mmCIF file of C-alpha atoms and ligand atoms in Angstrom:
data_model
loop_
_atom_site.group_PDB
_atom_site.id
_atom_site.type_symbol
_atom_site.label_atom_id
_atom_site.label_comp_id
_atom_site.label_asym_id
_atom_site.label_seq_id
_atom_site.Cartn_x
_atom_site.Cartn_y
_atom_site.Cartn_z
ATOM 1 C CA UNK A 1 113.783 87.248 59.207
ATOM 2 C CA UNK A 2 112.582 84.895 56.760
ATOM 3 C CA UNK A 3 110.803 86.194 53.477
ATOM 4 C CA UNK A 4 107.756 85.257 54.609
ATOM 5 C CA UNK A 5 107.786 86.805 58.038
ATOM 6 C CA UNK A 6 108.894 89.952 56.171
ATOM 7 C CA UNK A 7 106.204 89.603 53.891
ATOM 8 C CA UNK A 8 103.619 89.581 56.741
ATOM 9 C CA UNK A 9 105.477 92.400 58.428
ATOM 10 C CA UNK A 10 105.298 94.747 55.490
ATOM 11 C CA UNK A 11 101.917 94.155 54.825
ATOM 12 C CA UNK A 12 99.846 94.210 58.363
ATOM 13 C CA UNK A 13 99.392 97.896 58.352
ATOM 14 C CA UNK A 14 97.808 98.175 55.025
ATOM 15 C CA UNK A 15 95.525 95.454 55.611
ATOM 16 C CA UNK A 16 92.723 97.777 56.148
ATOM 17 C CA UNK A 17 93.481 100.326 53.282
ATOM 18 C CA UNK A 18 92.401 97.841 50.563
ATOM 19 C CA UNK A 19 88.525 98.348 52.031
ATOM 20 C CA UNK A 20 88.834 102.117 51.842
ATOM 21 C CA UNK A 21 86.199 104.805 50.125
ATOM 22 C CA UNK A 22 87.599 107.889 49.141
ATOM 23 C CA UNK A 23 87.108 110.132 51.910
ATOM 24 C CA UNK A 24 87.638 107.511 54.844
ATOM 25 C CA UNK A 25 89.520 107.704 58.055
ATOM 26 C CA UNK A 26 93.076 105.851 56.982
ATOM 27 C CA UNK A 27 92.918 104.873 60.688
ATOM 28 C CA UNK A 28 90.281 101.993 61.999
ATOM 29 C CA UNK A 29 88.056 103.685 63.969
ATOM 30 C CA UNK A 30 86.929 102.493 67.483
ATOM 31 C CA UNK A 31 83.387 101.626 67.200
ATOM 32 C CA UNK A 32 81.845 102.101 70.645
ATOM 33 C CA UNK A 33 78.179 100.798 69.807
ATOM 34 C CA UNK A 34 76.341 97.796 71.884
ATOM 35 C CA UNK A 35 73.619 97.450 69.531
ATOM 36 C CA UNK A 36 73.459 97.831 65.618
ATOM 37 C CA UNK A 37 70.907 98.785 63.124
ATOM 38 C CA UNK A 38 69.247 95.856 62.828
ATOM 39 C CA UNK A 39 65.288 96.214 61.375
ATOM 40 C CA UNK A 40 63.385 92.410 60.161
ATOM 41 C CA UNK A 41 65.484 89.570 59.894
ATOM 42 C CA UNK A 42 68.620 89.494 62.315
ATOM 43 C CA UNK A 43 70.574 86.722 60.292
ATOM 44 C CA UNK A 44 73.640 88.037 58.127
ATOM 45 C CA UNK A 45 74.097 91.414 60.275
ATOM 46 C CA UNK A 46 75.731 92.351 63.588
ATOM 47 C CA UNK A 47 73.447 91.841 65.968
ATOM 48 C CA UNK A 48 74.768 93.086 69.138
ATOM 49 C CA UNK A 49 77.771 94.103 70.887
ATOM 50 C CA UNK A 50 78.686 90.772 72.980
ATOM 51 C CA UNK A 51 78.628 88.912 69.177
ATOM 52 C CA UNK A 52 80.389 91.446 67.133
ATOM 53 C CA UNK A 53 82.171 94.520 67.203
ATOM 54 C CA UNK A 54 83.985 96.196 64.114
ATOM 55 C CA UNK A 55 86.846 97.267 65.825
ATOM 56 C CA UNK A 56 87.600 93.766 67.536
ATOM 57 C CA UNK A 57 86.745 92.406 63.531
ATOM 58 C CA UNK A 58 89.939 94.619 62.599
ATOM 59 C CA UNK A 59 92.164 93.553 65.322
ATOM 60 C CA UNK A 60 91.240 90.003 64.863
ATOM 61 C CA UNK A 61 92.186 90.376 60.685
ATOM 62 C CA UNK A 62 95.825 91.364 62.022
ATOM 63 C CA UNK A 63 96.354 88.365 64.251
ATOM 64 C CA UNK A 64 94.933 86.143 61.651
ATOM 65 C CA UNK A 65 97.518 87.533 59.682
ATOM 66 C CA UNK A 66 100.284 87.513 61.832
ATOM 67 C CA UNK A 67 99.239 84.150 62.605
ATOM 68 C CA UNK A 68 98.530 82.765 59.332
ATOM 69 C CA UNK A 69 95.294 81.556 61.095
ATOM 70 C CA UNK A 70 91.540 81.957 62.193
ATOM 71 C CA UNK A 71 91.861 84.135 65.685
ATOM 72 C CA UNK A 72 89.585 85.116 68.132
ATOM 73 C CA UNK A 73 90.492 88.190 70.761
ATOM 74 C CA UNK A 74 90.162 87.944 74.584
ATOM 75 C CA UNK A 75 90.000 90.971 77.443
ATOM 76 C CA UNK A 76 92.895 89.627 79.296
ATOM 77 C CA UNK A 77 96.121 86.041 78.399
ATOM 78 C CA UNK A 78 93.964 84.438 81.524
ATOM 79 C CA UNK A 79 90.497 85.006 79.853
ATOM 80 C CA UNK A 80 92.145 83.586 76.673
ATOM 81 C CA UNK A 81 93.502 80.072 78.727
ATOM 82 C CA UNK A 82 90.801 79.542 80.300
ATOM 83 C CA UNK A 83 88.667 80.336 77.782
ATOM 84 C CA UNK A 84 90.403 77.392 75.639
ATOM 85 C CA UNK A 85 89.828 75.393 78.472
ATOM 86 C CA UNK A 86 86.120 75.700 79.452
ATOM 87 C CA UNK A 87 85.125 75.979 75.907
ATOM 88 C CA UNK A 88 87.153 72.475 75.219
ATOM 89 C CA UNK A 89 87.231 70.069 77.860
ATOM 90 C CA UNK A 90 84.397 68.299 79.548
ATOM 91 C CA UNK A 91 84.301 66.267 82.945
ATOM 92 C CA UNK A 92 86.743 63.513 83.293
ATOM 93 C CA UNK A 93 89.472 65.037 81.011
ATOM 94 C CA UNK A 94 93.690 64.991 82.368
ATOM 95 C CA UNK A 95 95.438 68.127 81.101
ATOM 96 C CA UNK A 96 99.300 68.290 81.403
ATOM 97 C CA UNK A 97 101.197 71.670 81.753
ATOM 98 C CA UNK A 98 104.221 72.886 82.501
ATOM 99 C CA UNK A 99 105.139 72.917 86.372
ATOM 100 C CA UNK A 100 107.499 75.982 85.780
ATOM 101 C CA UNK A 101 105.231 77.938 83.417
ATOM 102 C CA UNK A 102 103.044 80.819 84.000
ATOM 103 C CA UNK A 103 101.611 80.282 87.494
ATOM 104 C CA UNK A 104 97.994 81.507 86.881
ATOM 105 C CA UNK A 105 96.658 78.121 85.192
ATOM 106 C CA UNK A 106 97.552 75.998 87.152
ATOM 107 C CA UNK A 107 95.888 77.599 90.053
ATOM 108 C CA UNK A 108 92.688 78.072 88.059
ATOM 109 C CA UNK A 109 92.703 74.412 87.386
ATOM 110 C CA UNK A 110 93.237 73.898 91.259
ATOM 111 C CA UNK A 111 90.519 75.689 92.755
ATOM 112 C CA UNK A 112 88.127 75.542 89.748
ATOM 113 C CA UNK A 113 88.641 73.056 87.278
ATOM 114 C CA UNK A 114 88.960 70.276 89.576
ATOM 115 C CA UNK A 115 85.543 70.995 90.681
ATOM 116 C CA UNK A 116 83.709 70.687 87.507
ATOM 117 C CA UNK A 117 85.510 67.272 87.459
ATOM 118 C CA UNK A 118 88.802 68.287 85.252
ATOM 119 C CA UNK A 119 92.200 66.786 86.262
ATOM 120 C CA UNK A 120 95.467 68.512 85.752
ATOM 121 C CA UNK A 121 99.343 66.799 85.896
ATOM 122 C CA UNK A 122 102.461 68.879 85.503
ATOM 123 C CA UNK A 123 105.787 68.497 84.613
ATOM 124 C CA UNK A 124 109.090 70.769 84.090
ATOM 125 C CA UNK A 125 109.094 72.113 80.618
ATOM 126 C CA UNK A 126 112.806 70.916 79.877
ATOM 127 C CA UNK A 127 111.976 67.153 80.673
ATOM 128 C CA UNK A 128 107.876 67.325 79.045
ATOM 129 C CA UNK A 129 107.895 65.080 76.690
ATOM 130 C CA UNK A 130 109.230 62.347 78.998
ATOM 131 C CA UNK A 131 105.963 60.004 80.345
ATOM 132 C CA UNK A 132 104.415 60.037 77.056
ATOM 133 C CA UNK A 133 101.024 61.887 77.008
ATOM 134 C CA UNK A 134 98.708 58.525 77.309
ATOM 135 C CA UNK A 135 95.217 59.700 78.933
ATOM 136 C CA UNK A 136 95.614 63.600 77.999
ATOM 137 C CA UNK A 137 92.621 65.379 76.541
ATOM 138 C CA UNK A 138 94.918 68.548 76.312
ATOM 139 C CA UNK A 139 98.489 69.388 76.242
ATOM 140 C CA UNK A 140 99.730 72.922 77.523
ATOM 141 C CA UNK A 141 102.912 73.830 76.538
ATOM 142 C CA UNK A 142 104.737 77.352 77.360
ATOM 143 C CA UNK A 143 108.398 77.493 75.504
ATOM 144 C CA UNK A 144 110.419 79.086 76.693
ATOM 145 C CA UNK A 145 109.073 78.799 80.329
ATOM 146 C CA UNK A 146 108.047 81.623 82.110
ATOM 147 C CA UNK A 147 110.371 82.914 84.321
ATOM 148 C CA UNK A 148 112.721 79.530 84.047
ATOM 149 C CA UNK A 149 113.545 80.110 79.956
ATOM 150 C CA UNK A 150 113.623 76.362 79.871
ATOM 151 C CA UNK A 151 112.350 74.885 76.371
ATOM 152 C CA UNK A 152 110.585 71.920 75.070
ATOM 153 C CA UNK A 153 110.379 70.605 71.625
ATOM 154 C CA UNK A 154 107.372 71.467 70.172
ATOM 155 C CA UNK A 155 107.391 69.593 67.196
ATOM 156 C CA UNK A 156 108.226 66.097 68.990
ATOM 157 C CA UNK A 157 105.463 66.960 71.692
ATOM 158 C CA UNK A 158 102.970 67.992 69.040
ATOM 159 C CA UNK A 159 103.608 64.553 67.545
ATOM 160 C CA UNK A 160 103.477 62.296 70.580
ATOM 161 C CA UNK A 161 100.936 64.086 71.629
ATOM 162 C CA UNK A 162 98.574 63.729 68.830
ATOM 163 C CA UNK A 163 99.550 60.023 68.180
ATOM 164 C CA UNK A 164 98.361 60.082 72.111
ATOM 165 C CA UNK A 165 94.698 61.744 70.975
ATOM 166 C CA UNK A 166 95.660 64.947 72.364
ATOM 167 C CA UNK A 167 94.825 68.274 72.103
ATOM 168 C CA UNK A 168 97.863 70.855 71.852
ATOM 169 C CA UNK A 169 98.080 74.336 72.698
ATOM 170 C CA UNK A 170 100.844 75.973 73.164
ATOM 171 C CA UNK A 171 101.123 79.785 75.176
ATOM 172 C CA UNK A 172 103.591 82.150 72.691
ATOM 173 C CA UNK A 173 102.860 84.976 75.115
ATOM 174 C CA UNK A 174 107.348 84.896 75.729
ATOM 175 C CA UNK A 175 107.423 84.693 71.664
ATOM 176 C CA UNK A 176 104.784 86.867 69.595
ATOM 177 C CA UNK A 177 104.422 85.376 66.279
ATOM 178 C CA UNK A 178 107.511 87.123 65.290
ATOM 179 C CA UNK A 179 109.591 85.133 67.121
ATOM 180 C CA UNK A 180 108.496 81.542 67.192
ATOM 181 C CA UNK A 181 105.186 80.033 65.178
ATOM 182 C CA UNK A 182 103.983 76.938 66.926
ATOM 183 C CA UNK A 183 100.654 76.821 64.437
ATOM 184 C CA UNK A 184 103.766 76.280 61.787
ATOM 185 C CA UNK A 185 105.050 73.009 64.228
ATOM 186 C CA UNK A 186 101.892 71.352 63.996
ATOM 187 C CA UNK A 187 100.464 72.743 67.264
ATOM 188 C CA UNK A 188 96.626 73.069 67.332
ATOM 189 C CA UNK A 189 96.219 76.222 68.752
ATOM 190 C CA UNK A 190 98.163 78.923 69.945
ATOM 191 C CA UNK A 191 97.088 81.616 72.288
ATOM 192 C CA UNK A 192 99.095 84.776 74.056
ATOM 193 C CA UNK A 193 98.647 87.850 76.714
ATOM 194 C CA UNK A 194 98.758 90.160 74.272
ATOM 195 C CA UNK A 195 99.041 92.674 77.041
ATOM 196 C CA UNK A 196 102.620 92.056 76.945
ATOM 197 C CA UNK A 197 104.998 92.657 73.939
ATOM 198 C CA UNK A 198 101.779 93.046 71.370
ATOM 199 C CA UNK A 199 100.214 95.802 73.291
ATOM 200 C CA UNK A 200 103.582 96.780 74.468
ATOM 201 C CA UNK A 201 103.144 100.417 76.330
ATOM 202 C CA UNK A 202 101.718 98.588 79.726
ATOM 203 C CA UNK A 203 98.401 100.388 79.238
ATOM 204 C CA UNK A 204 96.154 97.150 78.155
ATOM 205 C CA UNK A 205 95.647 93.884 78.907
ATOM 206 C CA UNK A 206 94.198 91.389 76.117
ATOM 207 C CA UNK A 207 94.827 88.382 74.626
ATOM 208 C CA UNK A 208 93.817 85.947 71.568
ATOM 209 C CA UNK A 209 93.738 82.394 70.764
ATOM 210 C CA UNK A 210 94.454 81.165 67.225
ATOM 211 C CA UNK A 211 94.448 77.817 65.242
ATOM 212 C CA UNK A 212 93.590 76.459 61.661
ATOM 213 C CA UNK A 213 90.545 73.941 62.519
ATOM 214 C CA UNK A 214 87.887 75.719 62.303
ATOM 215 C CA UNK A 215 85.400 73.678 64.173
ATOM 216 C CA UNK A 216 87.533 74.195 67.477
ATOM 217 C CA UNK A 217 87.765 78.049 66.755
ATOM 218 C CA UNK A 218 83.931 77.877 65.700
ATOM 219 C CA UNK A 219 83.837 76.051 69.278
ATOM 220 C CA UNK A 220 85.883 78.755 70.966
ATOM 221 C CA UNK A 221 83.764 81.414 69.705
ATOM 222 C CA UNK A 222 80.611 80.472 70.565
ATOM 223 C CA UNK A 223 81.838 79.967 74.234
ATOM 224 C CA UNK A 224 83.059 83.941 74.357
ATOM 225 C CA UNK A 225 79.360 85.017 72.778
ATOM 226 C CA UNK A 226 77.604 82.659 75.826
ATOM 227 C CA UNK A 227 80.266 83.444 78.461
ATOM 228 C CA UNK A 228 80.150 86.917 77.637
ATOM 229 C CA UNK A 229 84.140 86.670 78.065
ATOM 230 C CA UNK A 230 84.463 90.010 75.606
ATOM 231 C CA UNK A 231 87.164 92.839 75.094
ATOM 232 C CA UNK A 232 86.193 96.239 75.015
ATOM 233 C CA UNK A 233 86.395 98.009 71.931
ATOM 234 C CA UNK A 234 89.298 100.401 72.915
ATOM 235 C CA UNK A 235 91.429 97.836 74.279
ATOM 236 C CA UNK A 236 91.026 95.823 70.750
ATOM 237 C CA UNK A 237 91.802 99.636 69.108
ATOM 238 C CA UNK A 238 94.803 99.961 71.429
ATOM 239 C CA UNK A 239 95.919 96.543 70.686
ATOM 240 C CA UNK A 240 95.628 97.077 66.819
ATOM 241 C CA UNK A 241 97.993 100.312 67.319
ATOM 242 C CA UNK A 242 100.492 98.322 68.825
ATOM 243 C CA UNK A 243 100.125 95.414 66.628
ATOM 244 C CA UNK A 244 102.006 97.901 63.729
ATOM 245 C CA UNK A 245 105.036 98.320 65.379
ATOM 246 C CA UNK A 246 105.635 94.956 66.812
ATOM 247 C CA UNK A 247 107.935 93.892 64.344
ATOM 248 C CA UNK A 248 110.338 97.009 65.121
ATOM 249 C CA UNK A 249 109.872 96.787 68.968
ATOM 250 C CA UNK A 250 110.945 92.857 68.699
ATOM 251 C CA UNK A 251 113.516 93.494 66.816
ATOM 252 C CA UNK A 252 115.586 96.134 68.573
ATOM 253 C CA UNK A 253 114.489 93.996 72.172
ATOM 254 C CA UNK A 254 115.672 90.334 71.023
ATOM 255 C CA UNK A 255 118.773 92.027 69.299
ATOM 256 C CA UNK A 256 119.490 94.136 72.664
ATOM 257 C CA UNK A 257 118.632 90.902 74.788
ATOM 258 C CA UNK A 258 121.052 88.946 72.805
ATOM 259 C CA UNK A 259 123.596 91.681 73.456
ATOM 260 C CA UNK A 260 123.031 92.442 77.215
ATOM 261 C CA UNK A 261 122.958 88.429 77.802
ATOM 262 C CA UNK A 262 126.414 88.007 76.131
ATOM 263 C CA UNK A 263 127.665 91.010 78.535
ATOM 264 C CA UNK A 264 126.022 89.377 81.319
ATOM 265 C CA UNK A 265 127.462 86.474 81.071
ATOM 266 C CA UNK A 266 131.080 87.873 81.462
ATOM 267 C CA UNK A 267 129.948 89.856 83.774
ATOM 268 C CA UNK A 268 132.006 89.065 87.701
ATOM 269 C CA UNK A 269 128.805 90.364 89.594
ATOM 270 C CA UNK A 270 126.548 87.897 87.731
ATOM 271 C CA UNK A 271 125.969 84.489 88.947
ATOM 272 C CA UNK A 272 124.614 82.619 85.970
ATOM 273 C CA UNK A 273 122.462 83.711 83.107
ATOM 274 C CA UNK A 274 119.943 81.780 81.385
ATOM 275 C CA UNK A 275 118.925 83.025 77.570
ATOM 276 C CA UNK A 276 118.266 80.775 74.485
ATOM 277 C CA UNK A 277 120.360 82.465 72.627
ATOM 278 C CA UNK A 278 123.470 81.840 74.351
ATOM 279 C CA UNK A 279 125.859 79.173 72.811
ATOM 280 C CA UNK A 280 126.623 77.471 75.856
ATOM 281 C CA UNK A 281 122.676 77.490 77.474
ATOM 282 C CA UNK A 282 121.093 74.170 77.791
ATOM 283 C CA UNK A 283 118.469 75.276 75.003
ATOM 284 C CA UNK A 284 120.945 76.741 72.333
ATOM 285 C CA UNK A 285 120.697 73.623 70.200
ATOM 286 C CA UNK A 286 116.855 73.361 70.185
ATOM 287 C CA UNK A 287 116.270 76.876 70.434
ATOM 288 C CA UNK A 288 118.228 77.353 66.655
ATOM 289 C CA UNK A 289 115.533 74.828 65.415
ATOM 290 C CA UNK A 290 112.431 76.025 66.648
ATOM 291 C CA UNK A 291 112.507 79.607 66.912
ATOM 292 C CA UNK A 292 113.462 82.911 64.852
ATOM 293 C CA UNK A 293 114.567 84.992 67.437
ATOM 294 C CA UNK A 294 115.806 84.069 70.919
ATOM 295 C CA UNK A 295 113.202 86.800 72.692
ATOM 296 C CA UNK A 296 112.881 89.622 74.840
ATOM 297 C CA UNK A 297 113.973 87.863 78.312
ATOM 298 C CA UNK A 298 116.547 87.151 79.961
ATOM 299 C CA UNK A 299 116.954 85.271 83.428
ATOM 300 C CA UNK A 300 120.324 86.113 85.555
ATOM 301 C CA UNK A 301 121.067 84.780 88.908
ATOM 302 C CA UNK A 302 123.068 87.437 91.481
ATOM 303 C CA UNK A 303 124.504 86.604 94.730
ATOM 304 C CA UNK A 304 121.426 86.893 97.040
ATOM 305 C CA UNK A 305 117.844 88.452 97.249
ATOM 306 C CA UNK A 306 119.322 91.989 98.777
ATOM 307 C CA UNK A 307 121.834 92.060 96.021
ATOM 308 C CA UNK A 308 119.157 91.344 93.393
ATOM 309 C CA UNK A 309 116.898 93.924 94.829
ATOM 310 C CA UNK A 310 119.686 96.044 94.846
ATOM 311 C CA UNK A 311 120.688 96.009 91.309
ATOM 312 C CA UNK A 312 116.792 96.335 90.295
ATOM 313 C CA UNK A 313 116.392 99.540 92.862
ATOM 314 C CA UNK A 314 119.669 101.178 91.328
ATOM 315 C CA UNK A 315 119.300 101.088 87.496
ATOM 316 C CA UNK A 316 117.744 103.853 85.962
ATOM 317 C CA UNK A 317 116.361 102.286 83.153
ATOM 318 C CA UNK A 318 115.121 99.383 84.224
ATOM 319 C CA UNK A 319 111.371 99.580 86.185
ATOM 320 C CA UNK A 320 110.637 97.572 88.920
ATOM 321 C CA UNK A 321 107.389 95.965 88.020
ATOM 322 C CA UNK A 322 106.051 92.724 86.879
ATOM 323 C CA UNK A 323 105.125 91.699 83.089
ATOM 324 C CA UNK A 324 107.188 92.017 80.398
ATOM 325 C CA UNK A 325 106.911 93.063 77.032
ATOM 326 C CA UNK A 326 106.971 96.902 77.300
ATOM 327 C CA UNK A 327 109.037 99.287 75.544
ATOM 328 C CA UNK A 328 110.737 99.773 78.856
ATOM 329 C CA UNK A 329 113.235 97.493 80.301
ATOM 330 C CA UNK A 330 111.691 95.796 83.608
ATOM 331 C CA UNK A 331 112.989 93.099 85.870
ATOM 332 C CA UNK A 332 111.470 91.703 88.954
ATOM 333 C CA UNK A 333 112.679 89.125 91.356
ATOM 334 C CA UNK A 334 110.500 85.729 90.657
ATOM 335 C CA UNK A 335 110.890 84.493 94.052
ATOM 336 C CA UNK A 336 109.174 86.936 95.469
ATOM 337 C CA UNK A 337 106.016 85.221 93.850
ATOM 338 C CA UNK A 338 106.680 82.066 94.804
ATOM 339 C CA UNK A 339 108.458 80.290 91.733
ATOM 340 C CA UNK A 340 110.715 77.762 91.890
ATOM 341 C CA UNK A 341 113.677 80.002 91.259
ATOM 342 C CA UNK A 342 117.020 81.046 93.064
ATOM 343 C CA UNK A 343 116.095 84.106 96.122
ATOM 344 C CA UNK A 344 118.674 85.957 93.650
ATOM 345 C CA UNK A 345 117.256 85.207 90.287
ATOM 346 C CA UNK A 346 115.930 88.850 87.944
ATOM 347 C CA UNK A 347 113.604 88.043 85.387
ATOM 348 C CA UNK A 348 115.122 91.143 82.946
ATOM 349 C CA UNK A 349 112.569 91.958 80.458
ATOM 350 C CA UNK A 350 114.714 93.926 77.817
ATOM 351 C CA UNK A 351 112.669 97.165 76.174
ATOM 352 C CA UNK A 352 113.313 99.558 73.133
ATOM 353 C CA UNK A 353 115.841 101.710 74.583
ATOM 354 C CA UNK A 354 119.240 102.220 73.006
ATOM 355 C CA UNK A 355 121.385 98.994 73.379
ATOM 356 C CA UNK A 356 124.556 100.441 74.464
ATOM 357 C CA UNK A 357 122.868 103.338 76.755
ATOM 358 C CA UNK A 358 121.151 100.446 78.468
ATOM 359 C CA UNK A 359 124.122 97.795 78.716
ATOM 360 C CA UNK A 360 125.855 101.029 80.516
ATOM 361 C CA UNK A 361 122.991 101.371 83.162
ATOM 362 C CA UNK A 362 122.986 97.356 83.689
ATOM 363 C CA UNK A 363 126.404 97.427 83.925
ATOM 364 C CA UNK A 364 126.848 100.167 86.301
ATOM 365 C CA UNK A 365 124.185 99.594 88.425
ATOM 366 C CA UNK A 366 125.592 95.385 88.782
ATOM 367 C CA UNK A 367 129.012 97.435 90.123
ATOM 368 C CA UNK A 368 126.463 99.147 92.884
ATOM 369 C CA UNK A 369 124.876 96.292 94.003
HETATM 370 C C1 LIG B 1 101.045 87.326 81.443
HETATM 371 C C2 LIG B 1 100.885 85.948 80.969
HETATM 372 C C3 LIG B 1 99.628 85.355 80.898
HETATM 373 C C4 LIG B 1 98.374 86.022 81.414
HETATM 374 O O1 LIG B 1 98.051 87.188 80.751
HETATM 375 P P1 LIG B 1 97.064 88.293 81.404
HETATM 376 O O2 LIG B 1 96.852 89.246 80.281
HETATM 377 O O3 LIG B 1 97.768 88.864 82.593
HETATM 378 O O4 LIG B 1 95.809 87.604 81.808
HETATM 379 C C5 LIG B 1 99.550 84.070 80.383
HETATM 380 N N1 LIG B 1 100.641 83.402 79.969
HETATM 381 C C6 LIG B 1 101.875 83.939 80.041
HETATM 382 C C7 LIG B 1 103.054 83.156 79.582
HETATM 383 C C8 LIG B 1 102.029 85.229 80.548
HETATM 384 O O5 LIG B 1 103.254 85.742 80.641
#
């Protein structure tokens, strides 16, 4: 980890301490209050609960930090996108996206967006900057891809792009700022489900949006006062718990996830494996210039869709559920939703368990299936 993304590390759970009275609660309390004292003159004090809330104030200070930006928390990743979208684009906007990125988007665009006059292209994440980005408003980018772990050059894009008068935003929700830092390519803002690795303990789901012009955050944040598009106050508390041991959780799951791919991909049961981090994957080169650690997933390809479900029904440790980003290892089969993957392809989302205990479940349970 670089100095400064050890610097941020160390410091993100003392950022509260420095505001302290003697006497105070070392944690950040959850403020559960719709309304605040607020006699004469309204201006200069929180006013009421869909404008401000102290707890969401303290959550939002550690993704500014983390992000080394302005940031603004959401209840859900989706409330978050579209958020950035409604708040952003007007009638007779094009936004492109990826084609093999998070689904959820895309269909919102399809049966809603369209409608209030909004037009949407898409293209495969590994080939996106090819076409040029002529006529965009907005450019969505997701790298790596979501389930595909395809990845596209952010810098190059960002530059194209805004040569091309676009917007960029790119989705980090695979990354955390730990792991990649798009702001730090030149992207215009970055948003993420924090429900997954942030969170991490599959009990929340949230999300924030983050980016150093202040006019679109101003923007941004104005739409979630009038959309009333708000977290709850636990949630944001939850969130800020999980935010201080992020950097330990990503740690031991990118490290494992390096491991377990290697394994896998020497493994006579196993297909193909996809992972960033591999020296011979399609993304290696690019992924050494663009991001700090190669993440948390992992994509491998087994024989068939029984065999998959097999392997996924017989490990131990691993849960069968969708998401990712939990201290537990998970893996689901992505063609069961409908993406544009092999019937046999696992999206393994590596957790915080031992390495070697969980190689040893993975690897018996491939000899099973
Ligand atoms: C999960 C996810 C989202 C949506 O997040 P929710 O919290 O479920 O709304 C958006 N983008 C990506 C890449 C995701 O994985």
């Amino acid at each position: 980890m670089s100095e400064s993304q050890n610097a941020r590390a160390a410091s993100l759970s003392h950022l509260h301490s420095g505001n302290l009275s003697k006497g105070d609660p070392l944690s950040t309390p959850i403020v559960m209050s719709s309304v605040f004292h607020l006699p004469g003159d309204p201006a200069g004090a929180r006013q009421y609960g869909r404008f401000d809330n102290p707890t969401w104030e303290a959550v939002e200070a550690a993704f500014a930090h983390l992000e080394d930006a302005e940031a603004i928390v959401f209840p859900s990743g989706m409330a978050a996108i579209s958020s950035v979208l409604l708040a952003l684009l007007s009638a007779g906007d094009r936004i492109l996206l990826p084609s093999d990125g998070y689904y959820t988007p895309r269909v919102l665009l399809e049966k809603h967006l369209t409608r209030l006059g909004i037009s949407y292209d898409t293209r495969p994440t590994a080939s996106f900057a090819e076409g040029g980005f002529a006529g965009y408003r907005m450019v969505l980018i997701e790298t790596p891809s979501n389930p595909g772990l395809d990845l596209c050059d952010i810098q190059l894009i960002t530059k194209a792009a805004h040569a091309s008068g676009a917007i960029v935003v790119a989705d980090n929700t695979t990354m955390t700022p730990y792991g990649q830092r798009p702001l730090d390519l030149g992207v215009d803002l970055v948003l993420a489900a924090d429900t997954k690795a942030p969170n991490g303990h599959s009990d929340v789901l949230f999300g924030h949006v983050a980016g150093r012009d202040a006019t679109m955050i101003e923007t941004i944040r104005e739409w979630r006062k009038l959309a009333g598009v708000i977290p709850g106050p636990f949630e944001a508390w939850l969130v800020l718990r999980g935010l201080e041991t992020l950097e330990v959780r990503f740690d031991r799951m990118c490290s494992s996830a390096e491991s377990i791919a290697t394994r896998l991909a020497d493994h006579p049961a196993v297909r193909s494996v996809r992972y960033p981090g591999l020296k011979n994957d399609p993304s290696h080169a690019l992924a050494k210039t663009q991001m700090l650690r190669f993440g948390s997933l992992v994509g491998l390809t087994l024989g068939s869709k029984e065999q998959a479900e097999r392997f996924i029904d017989a490990c131990p440790l691993i849960e069968a559920t969708t998401s990712f980003g939990g201290v537990h290892t998970s893996a689901e089969r992505r063609a069961r939703w409908g993406d544009d993957v092999a019937e046999g392809f696992v999206r393994l989302s590596v957790g915080c368990e031992p390495t070697d205990a969980l190689w040893q479940a993975i690897d018996a349970a491939l000899k099973t299936a």
